[in-house]
Structure formats: C-alpha cells, structure tokens
C-alpha positions as a LaTeX table, in Angstrom:
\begin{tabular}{lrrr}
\hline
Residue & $x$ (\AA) & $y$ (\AA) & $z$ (\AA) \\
\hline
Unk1 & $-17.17$ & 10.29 & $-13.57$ \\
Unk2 & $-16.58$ & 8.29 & $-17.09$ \\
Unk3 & $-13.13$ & 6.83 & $-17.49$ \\
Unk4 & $-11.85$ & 7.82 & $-20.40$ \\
Unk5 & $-10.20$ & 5.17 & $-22.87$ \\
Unk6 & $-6.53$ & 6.62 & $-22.43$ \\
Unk7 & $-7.22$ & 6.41 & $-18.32$ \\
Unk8 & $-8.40$ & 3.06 & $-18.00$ \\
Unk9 & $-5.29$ & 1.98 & $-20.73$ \\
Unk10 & $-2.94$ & 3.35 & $-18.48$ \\
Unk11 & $-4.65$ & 1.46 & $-15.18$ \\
Unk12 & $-4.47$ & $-1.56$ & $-17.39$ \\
Unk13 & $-0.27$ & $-1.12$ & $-18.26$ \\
Unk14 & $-0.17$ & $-0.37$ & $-14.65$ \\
Unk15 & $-1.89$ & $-3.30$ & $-13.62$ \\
Unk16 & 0.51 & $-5.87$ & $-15.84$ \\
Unk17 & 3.68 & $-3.72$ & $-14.33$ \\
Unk18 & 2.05 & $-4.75$ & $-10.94$ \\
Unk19 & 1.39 & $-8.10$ & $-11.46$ \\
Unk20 & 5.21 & $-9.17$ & $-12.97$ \\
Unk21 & 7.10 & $-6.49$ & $-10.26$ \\
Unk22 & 4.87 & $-8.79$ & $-7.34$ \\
Unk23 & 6.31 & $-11.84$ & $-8.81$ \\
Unk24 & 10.10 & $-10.61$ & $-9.29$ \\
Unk25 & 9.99 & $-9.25$ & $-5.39$ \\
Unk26 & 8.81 & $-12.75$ & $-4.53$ \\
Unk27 & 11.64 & $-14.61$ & $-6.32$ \\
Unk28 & 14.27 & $-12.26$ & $-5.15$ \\
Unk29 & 12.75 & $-12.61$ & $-1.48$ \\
Unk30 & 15.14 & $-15.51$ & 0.14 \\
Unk31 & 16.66 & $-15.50$ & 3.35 \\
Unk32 & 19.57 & $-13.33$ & 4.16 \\
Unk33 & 18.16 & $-10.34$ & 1.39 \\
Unk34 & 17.71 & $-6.92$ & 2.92 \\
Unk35 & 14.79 & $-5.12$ & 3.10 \\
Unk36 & 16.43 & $-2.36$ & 1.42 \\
Unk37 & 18.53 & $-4.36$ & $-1.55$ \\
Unk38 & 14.77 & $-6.17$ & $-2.36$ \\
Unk39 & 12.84 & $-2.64$ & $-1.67$ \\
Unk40 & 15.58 & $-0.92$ & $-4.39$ \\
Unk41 & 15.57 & $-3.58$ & $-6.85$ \\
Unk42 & 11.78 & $-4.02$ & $-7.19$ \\
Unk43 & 11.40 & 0.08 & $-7.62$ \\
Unk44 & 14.27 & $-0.17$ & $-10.01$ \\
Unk45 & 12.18 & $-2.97$ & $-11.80$ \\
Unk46 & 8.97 & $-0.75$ & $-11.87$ \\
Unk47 & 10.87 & 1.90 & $-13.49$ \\
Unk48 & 12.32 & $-0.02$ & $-15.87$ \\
Unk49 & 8.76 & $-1.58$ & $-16.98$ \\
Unk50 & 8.02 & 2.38 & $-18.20$ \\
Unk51 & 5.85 & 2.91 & $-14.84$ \\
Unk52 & 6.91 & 5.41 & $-11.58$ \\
Unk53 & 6.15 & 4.92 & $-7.66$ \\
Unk54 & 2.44 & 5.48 & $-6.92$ \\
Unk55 & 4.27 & 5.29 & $-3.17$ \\
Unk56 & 7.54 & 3.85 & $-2.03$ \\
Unk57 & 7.47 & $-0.26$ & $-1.62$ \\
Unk58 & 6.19 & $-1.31$ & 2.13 \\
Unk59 & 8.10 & $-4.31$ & 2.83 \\
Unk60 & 6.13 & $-5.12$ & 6.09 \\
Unk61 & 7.29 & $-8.40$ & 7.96 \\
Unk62 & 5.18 & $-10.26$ & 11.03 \\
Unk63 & 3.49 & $-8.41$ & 12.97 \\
Unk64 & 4.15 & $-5.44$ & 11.32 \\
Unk65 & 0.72 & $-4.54$ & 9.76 \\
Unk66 & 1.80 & $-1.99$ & 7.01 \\
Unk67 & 4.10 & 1.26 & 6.03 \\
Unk68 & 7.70 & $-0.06$ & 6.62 \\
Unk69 & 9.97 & 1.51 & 4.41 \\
Unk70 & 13.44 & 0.39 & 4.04 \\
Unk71 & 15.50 & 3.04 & 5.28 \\
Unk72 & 19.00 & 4.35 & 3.16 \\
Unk73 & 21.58 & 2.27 & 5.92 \\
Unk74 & 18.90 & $-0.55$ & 6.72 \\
Unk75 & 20.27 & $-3.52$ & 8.44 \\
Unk76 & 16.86 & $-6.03$ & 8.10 \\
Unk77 & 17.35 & $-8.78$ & 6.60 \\
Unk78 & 14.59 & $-11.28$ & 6.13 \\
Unk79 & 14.81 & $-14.82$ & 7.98 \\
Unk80 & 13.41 & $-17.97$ & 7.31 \\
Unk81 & 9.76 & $-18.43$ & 8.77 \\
Unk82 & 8.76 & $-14.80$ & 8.25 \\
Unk83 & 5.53 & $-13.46$ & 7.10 \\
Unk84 & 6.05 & $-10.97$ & 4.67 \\
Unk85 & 3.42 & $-8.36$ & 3.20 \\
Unk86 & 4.35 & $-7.03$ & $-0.25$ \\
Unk87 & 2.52 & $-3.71$ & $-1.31$ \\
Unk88 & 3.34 & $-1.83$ & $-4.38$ \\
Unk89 & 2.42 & 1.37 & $-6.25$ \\
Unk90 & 2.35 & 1.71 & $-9.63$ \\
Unk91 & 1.33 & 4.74 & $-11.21$ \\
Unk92 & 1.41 & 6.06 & $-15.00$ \\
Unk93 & 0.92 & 9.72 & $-15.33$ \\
Unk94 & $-0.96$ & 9.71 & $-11.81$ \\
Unk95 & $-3.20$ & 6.72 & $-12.74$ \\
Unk96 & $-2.42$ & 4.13 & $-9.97$ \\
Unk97 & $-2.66$ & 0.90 & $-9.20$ \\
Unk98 & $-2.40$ & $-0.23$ & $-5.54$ \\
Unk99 & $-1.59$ & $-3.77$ & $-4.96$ \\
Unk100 & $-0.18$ & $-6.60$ & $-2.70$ \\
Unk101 & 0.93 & $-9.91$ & $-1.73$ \\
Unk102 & 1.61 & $-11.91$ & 1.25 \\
Unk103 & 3.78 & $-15.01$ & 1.33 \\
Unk104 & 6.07 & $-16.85$ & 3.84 \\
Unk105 & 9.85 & $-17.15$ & 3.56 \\
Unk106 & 10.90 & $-20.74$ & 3.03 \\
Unk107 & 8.08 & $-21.59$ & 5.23 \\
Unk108 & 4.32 & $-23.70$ & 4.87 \\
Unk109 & 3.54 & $-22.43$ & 8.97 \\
Unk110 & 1.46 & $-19.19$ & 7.53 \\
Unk111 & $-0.26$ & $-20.56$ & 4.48 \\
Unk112 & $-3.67$ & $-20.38$ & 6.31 \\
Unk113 & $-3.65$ & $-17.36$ & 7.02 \\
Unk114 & $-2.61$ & $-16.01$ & 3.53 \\
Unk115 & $-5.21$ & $-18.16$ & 1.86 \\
Unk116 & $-7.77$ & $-16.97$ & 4.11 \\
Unk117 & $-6.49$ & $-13.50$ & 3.18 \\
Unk118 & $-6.55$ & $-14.18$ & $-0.42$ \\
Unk119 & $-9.95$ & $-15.45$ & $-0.25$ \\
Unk120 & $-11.20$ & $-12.62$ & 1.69 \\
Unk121 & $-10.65$ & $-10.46$ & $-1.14$ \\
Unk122 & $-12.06$ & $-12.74$ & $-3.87$ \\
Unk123 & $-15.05$ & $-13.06$ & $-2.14$ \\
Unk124 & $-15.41$ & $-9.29$ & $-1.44$ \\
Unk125 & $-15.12$ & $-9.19$ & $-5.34$ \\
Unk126 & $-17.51$ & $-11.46$ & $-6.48$ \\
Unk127 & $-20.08$ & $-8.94$ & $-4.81$ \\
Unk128 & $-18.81$ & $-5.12$ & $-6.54$ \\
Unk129 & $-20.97$ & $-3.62$ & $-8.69$ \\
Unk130 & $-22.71$ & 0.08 & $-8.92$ \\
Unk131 & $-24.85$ & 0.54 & $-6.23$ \\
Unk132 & $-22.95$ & $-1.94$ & $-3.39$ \\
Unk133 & $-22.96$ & $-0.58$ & $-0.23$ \\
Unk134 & $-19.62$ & $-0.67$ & 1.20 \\
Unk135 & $-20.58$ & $-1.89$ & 4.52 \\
Unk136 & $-21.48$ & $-5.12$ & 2.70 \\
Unk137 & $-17.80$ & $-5.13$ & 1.47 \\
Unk138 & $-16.57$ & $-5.23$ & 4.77 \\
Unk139 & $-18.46$ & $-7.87$ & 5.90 \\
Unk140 & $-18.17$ & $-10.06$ & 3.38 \\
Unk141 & $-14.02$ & $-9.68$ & 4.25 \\
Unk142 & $-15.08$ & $-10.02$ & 8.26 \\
Unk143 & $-17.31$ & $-13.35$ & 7.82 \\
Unk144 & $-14.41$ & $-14.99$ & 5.74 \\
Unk145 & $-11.85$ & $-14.02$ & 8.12 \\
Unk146 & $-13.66$ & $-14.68$ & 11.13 \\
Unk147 & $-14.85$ & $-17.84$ & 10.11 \\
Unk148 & $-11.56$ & $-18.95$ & 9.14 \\
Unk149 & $-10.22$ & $-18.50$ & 12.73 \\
Unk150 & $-8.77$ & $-15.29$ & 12.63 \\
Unk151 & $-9.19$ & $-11.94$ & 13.29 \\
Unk152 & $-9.97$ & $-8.58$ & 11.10 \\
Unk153 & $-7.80$ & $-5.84$ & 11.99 \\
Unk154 & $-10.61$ & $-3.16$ & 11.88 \\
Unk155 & $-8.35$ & 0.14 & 12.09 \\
Unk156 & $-7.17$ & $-0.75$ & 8.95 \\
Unk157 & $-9.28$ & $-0.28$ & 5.33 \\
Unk158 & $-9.44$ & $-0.17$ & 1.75 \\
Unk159 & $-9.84$ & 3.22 & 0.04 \\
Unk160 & $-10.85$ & 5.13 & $-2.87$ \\
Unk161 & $-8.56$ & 6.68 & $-5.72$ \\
Unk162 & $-7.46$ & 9.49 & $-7.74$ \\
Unk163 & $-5.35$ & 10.37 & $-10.41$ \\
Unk164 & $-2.43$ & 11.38 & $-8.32$ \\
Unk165 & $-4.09$ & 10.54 & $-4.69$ \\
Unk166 & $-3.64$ & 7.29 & $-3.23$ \\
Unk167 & $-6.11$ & 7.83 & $-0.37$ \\
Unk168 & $-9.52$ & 9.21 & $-2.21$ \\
Unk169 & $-13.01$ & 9.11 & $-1.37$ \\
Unk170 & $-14.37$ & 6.19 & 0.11 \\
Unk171 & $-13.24$ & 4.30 & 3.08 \\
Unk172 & $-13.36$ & 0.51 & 2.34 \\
Unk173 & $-13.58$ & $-1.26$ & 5.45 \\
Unk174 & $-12.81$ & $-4.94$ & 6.40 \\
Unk175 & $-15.89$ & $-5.32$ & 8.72 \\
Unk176 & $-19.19$ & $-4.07$ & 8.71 \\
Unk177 & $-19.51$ & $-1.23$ & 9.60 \\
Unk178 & $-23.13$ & $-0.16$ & 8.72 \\
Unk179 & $-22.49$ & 2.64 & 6.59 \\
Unk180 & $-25.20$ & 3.28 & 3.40 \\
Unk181 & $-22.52$ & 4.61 & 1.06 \\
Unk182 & $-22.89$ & 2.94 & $-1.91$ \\
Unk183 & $-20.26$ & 2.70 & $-4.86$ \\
Unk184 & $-20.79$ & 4.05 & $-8.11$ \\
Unk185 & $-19.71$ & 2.90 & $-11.77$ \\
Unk186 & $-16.32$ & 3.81 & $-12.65$ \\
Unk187 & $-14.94$ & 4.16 & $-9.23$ \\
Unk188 & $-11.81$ & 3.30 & $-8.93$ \\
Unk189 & $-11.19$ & 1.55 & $-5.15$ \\
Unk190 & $-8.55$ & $-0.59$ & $-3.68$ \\
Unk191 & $-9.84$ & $-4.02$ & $-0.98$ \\
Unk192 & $-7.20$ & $-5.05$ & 1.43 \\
Unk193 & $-7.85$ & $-7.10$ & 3.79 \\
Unk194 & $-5.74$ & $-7.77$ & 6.87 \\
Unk195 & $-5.99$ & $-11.34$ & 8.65 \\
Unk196 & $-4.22$ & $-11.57$ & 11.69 \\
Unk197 & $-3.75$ & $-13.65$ & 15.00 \\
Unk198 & $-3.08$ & $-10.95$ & 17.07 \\
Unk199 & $-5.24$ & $-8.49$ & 18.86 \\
Unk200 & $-7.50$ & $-7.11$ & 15.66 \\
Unk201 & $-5.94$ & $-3.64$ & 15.64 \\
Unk202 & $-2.91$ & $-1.69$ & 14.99 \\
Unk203 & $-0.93$ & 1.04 & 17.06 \\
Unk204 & 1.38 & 3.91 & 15.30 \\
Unk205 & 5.08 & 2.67 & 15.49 \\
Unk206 & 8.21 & 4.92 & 14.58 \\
Unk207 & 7.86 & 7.26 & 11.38 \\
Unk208 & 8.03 & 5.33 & 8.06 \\
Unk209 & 10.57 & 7.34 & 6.08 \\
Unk210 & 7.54 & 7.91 & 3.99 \\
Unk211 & 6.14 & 11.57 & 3.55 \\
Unk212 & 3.25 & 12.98 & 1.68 \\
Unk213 & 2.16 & 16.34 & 0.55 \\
Unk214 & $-0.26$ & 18.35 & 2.54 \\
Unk215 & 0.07 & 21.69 & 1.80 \\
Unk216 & 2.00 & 24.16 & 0.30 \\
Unk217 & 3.06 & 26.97 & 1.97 \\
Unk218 & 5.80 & 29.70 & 1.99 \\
Unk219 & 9.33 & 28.52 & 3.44 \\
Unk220 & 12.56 & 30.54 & 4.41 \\
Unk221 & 14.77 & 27.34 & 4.37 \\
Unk222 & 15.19 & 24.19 & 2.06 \\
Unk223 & 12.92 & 26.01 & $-0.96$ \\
Unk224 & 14.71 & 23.74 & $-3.37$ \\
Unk225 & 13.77 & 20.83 & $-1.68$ \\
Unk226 & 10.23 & 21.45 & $-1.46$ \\
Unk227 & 10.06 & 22.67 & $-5.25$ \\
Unk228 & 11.95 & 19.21 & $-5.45$ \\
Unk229 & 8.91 & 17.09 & $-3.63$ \\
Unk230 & 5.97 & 19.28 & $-5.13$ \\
Unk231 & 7.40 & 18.78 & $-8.92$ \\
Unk232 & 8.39 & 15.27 & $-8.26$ \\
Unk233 & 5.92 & 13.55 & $-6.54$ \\
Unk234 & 3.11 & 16.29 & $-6.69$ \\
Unk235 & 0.50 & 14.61 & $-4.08$ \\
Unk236 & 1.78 & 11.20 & $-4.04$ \\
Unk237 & 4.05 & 9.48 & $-1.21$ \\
Unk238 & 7.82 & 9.29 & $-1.26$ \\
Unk239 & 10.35 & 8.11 & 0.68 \\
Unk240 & 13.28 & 9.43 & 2.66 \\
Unk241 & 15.84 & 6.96 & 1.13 \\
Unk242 & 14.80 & 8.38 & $-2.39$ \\
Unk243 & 15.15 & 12.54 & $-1.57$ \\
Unk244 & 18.63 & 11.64 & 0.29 \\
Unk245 & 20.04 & 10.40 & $-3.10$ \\
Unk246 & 19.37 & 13.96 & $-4.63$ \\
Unk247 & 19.74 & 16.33 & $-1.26$ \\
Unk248 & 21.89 & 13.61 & 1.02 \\
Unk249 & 21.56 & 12.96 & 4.48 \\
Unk250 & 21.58 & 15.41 & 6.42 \\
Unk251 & 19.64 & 17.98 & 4.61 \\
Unk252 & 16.92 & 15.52 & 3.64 \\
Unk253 & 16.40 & 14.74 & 7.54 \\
Unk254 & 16.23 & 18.61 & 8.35 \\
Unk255 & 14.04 & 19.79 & 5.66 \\
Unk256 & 11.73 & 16.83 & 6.33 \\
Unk257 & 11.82 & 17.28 & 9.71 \\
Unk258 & 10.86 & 21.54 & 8.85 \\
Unk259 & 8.24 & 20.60 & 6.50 \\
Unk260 & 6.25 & 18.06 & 8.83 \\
Unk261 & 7.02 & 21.11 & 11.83 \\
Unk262 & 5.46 & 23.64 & 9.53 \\
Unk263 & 2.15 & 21.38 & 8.62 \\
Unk264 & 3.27 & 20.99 & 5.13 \\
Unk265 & 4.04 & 17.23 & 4.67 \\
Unk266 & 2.44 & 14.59 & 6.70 \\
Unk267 & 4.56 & 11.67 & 8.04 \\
Unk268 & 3.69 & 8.27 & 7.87 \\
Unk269 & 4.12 & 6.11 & 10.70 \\
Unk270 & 4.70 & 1.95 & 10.66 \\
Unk271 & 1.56 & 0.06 & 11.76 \\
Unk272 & 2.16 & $-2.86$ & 14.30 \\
Unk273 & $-0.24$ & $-5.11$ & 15.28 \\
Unk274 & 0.50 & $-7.28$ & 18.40 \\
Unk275 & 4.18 & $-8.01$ & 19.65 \\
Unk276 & 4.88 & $-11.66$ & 18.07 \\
Unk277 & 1.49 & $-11.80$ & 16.33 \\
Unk278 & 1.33 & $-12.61$ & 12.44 \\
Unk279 & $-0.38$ & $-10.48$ & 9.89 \\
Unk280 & $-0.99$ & $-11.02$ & 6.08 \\
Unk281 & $-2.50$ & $-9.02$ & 3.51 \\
Unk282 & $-3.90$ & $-9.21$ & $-0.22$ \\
Unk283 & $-5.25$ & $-6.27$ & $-2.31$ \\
Unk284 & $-6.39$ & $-5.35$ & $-5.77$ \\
Unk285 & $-7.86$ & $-2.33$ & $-7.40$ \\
Unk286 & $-10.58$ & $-1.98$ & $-8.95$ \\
Unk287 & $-12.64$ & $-0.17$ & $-11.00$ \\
Unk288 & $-16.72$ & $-0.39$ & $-10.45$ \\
Unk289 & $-18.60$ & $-1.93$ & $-13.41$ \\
Unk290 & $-21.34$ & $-4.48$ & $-13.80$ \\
Unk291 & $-18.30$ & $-6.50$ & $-14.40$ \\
Unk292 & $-15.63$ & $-5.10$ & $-12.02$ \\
Unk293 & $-12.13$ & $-4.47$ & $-13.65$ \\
Unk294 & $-9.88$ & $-5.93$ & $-11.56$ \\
Unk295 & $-6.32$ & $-4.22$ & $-11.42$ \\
Unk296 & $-2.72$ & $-5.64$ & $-10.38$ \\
\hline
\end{tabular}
C-alpha cells in the first residue's frame, strides 16, 4: 500500500526524534545512573520533542537480550564495563519508528562486537529493495556475524509495521532461513540484529512490566483501567511504571494481573541469552524503495 505524503512526514519527524533521544540516553548513560532515572528522562525527552512511546524504553544490559523495563522502585544501576542495548519507540499519530543502539559504559572491551553489530545491519541494507527475499536479509546479518566470530541469536528477528502495531507482517530474521517471502515497495520493516558470545538463543526471563493489547473483552472489575489502556495506548505497548502513575500500585498490579488472566493483554517477558554472556544490538526502520528510506 502507497504511503501517503503526511505518513511518510510523520516517519521522517519520528525518525529525527529517534536519532537525537539515542544520543541524549547515551550521554546521560554513566556509571552509577539507574535504569529507571535514564529510562524516565529519555521518555520525558521524546515527549518533549512533540513525539509519544511507540513502546516503553528497553534498557537491556549484558546478557540480557531485550524487553527490560525499568520498573517504578528499580534499584539497577549501570556499572562500568557493561554492555548496554538502547531500543526506543517513537511514534506520531501511530506512525512508528523502531530503533536502537548498543554501546559500552566507560569501556573499549565490547567494541567488536557492537561494530560487528552495526555492520550487520548496514550490510543487510545495502541489499533492500522490492522484491528481496527476506531469507537473503537474514543471511546477509548471519555471514557478517558469523564471520566476525560471533554468534546470531536466531530466536530473535526483525519485523514488519503498522500504524499503531509494532509487530506487523513479516518476520525479519537474522539467519537464513529459506523462506521465499519477498518484500514489497513501501513496506515499512525494522532489521535488528543481535551479536552475541553466548549460546545463539534466548530463554523467557521474569515479566517485563510491559503489556500489550490483545483483545477486548467485557470485564466486571478495573473497567476504568482498561478504557484507560485501550484509549491510551490503543494496540501499542506500555509499561507498568507508566499506568501506576495514574491508577498506583496496587491496582495497576491487580488489574494487570486480571487482564493477562482473562486473555486480554499479553505480557512481555525479558529475553536472556546465556548467564555472563554479552549481547549487542543495532536496528533501523525502514521503508522499501528502490532507494530504501532509512528511519531513526
């Protein structure tokens, strides 16, 4: 489907807010700052650019992969030496852009592995246009990777998207796979790969404090709070910390905890790769054309 010119001007205001809010959460990264006091300041920052949360920020650090949310009484603080994976969601009126950055803290032991994961996705670039086939995405990602030294983690993928849906469509993966699907012109996809020394794959950790729509359905208890979450974040995901400021504690952790019971909003668990292992990741979106528009 044709992007209209008011769509693809809203991806590109998204894409600047994405670019400066990446290099603010990098400066403000040192050792000793929370998760949460970075996490609130850089959603605070996308806000204040005239953008909203495509999803809350994943602050993941070592050998967690992806999805960790800084919870409302976090006590993380970053260290010198870690790895840190910065992945942020802009979105204006639904149009997002899905983005991130990996870089050490105070530290030259992981630049390897963050070029090669930088690299991975340039090269994956330089091949986009209509008619790719995705598989050749993915193993354009595994050869750089791989011959790099590292490992692809393979359970983890790129991904197609909507206006309002962060998860759309294609599956982008970071190997290949051998799939036929092709990509069309104006899709709009997001690359990440994932470099990693560890084992090449990621297990479900504890839930994320981040929750997404699934469906609606009929409640006796907490209405409010679900008219809250379907008005206020329609499909997209949002986090714990941000519903407690409105509903508090307590009745944010029971009506989640009601919603997920009852099917209606899915909860996102943290993705950990290997105990002590190191994992960093670099994304873009972008949208298909001869010349591929490269977002955030």
């Amino acid at each position: 489907m044709a992007l209209n010119k008011d769509a693809l001007a809203k991806y590109k205001k998204a894409s600047e807010i994405s670019k400066k809010v990446k290099t603010y959460g990098k400066l403000l990264a040192k050792p000793g700052v929370s998760y949460l006091e970075l996490s609130e300041k850089i959603e605070a920052k996308i806000r204040e650019l005239g953008a909203d949360l495509a999803f809350p920020t994943n602050l993941s650090v070592n050998d967690v992969a992806a999805h960790y949310c800084a919870t409302h009484n976090d006590k993380n603080v970053l260290k010198k030496g870690d790895l840190v994976k910065l992945d942020v969601g802009i979105q204006i009126d639904g149009y997002i852009v899905d983005s991130a950055i990996s870089f050490g803290i105070e530290t030259k032991e992981h630049d390897k592995m963050i070029k090669t994961a930088r690299s991975a996705l340039d090269n994956a670039i330089k091949i986009l246009k209509p008619g790719v086939k995705v598989s050749d995405i993915g193993a354009q990602i595994e050869t750089t990777i791989e011959k790099a030294g590292f490992k692809v983690i393979k359970n983890l993928s790129g991904h197609g998207l909507e206006q309002y849906v962060v998860h759309a469509g294609y599956n982008i993966p970071n190997y290949d796979n051998k799939s036929n699907e092709t990509l069309k012109k104006d899709d709009v996809i997001a690359i990440e790969p994932f470099v990693t020394n560890g084992r090449g794959g990621v297990k479900e950790g504890p839930s994320s404090g981040i929750y997404e729509l699934y469906q609606t359905k009929p409640v006796r208890m907490y209405k409010e709070v679900l008219k809250h979450i379907v008005e206020t974040y329609k499909t997209l995901p949002f986090s714990e910390r941000e519903l407690q400021k409105k509903f508090g504690p307590l009745k944010t952790r029971l009506a989640l905890g009601t919603f997920v019971r009852a099917g209606i909003l899915h909860d996102h668990k943290v993705l950990l790769e290997e105990k002590g292992s190191y994992v960093a990741q670099f994304e873009h979106t972008i949208i298909i054309d001869d010349k591929p528009i490269i977002l955030g």
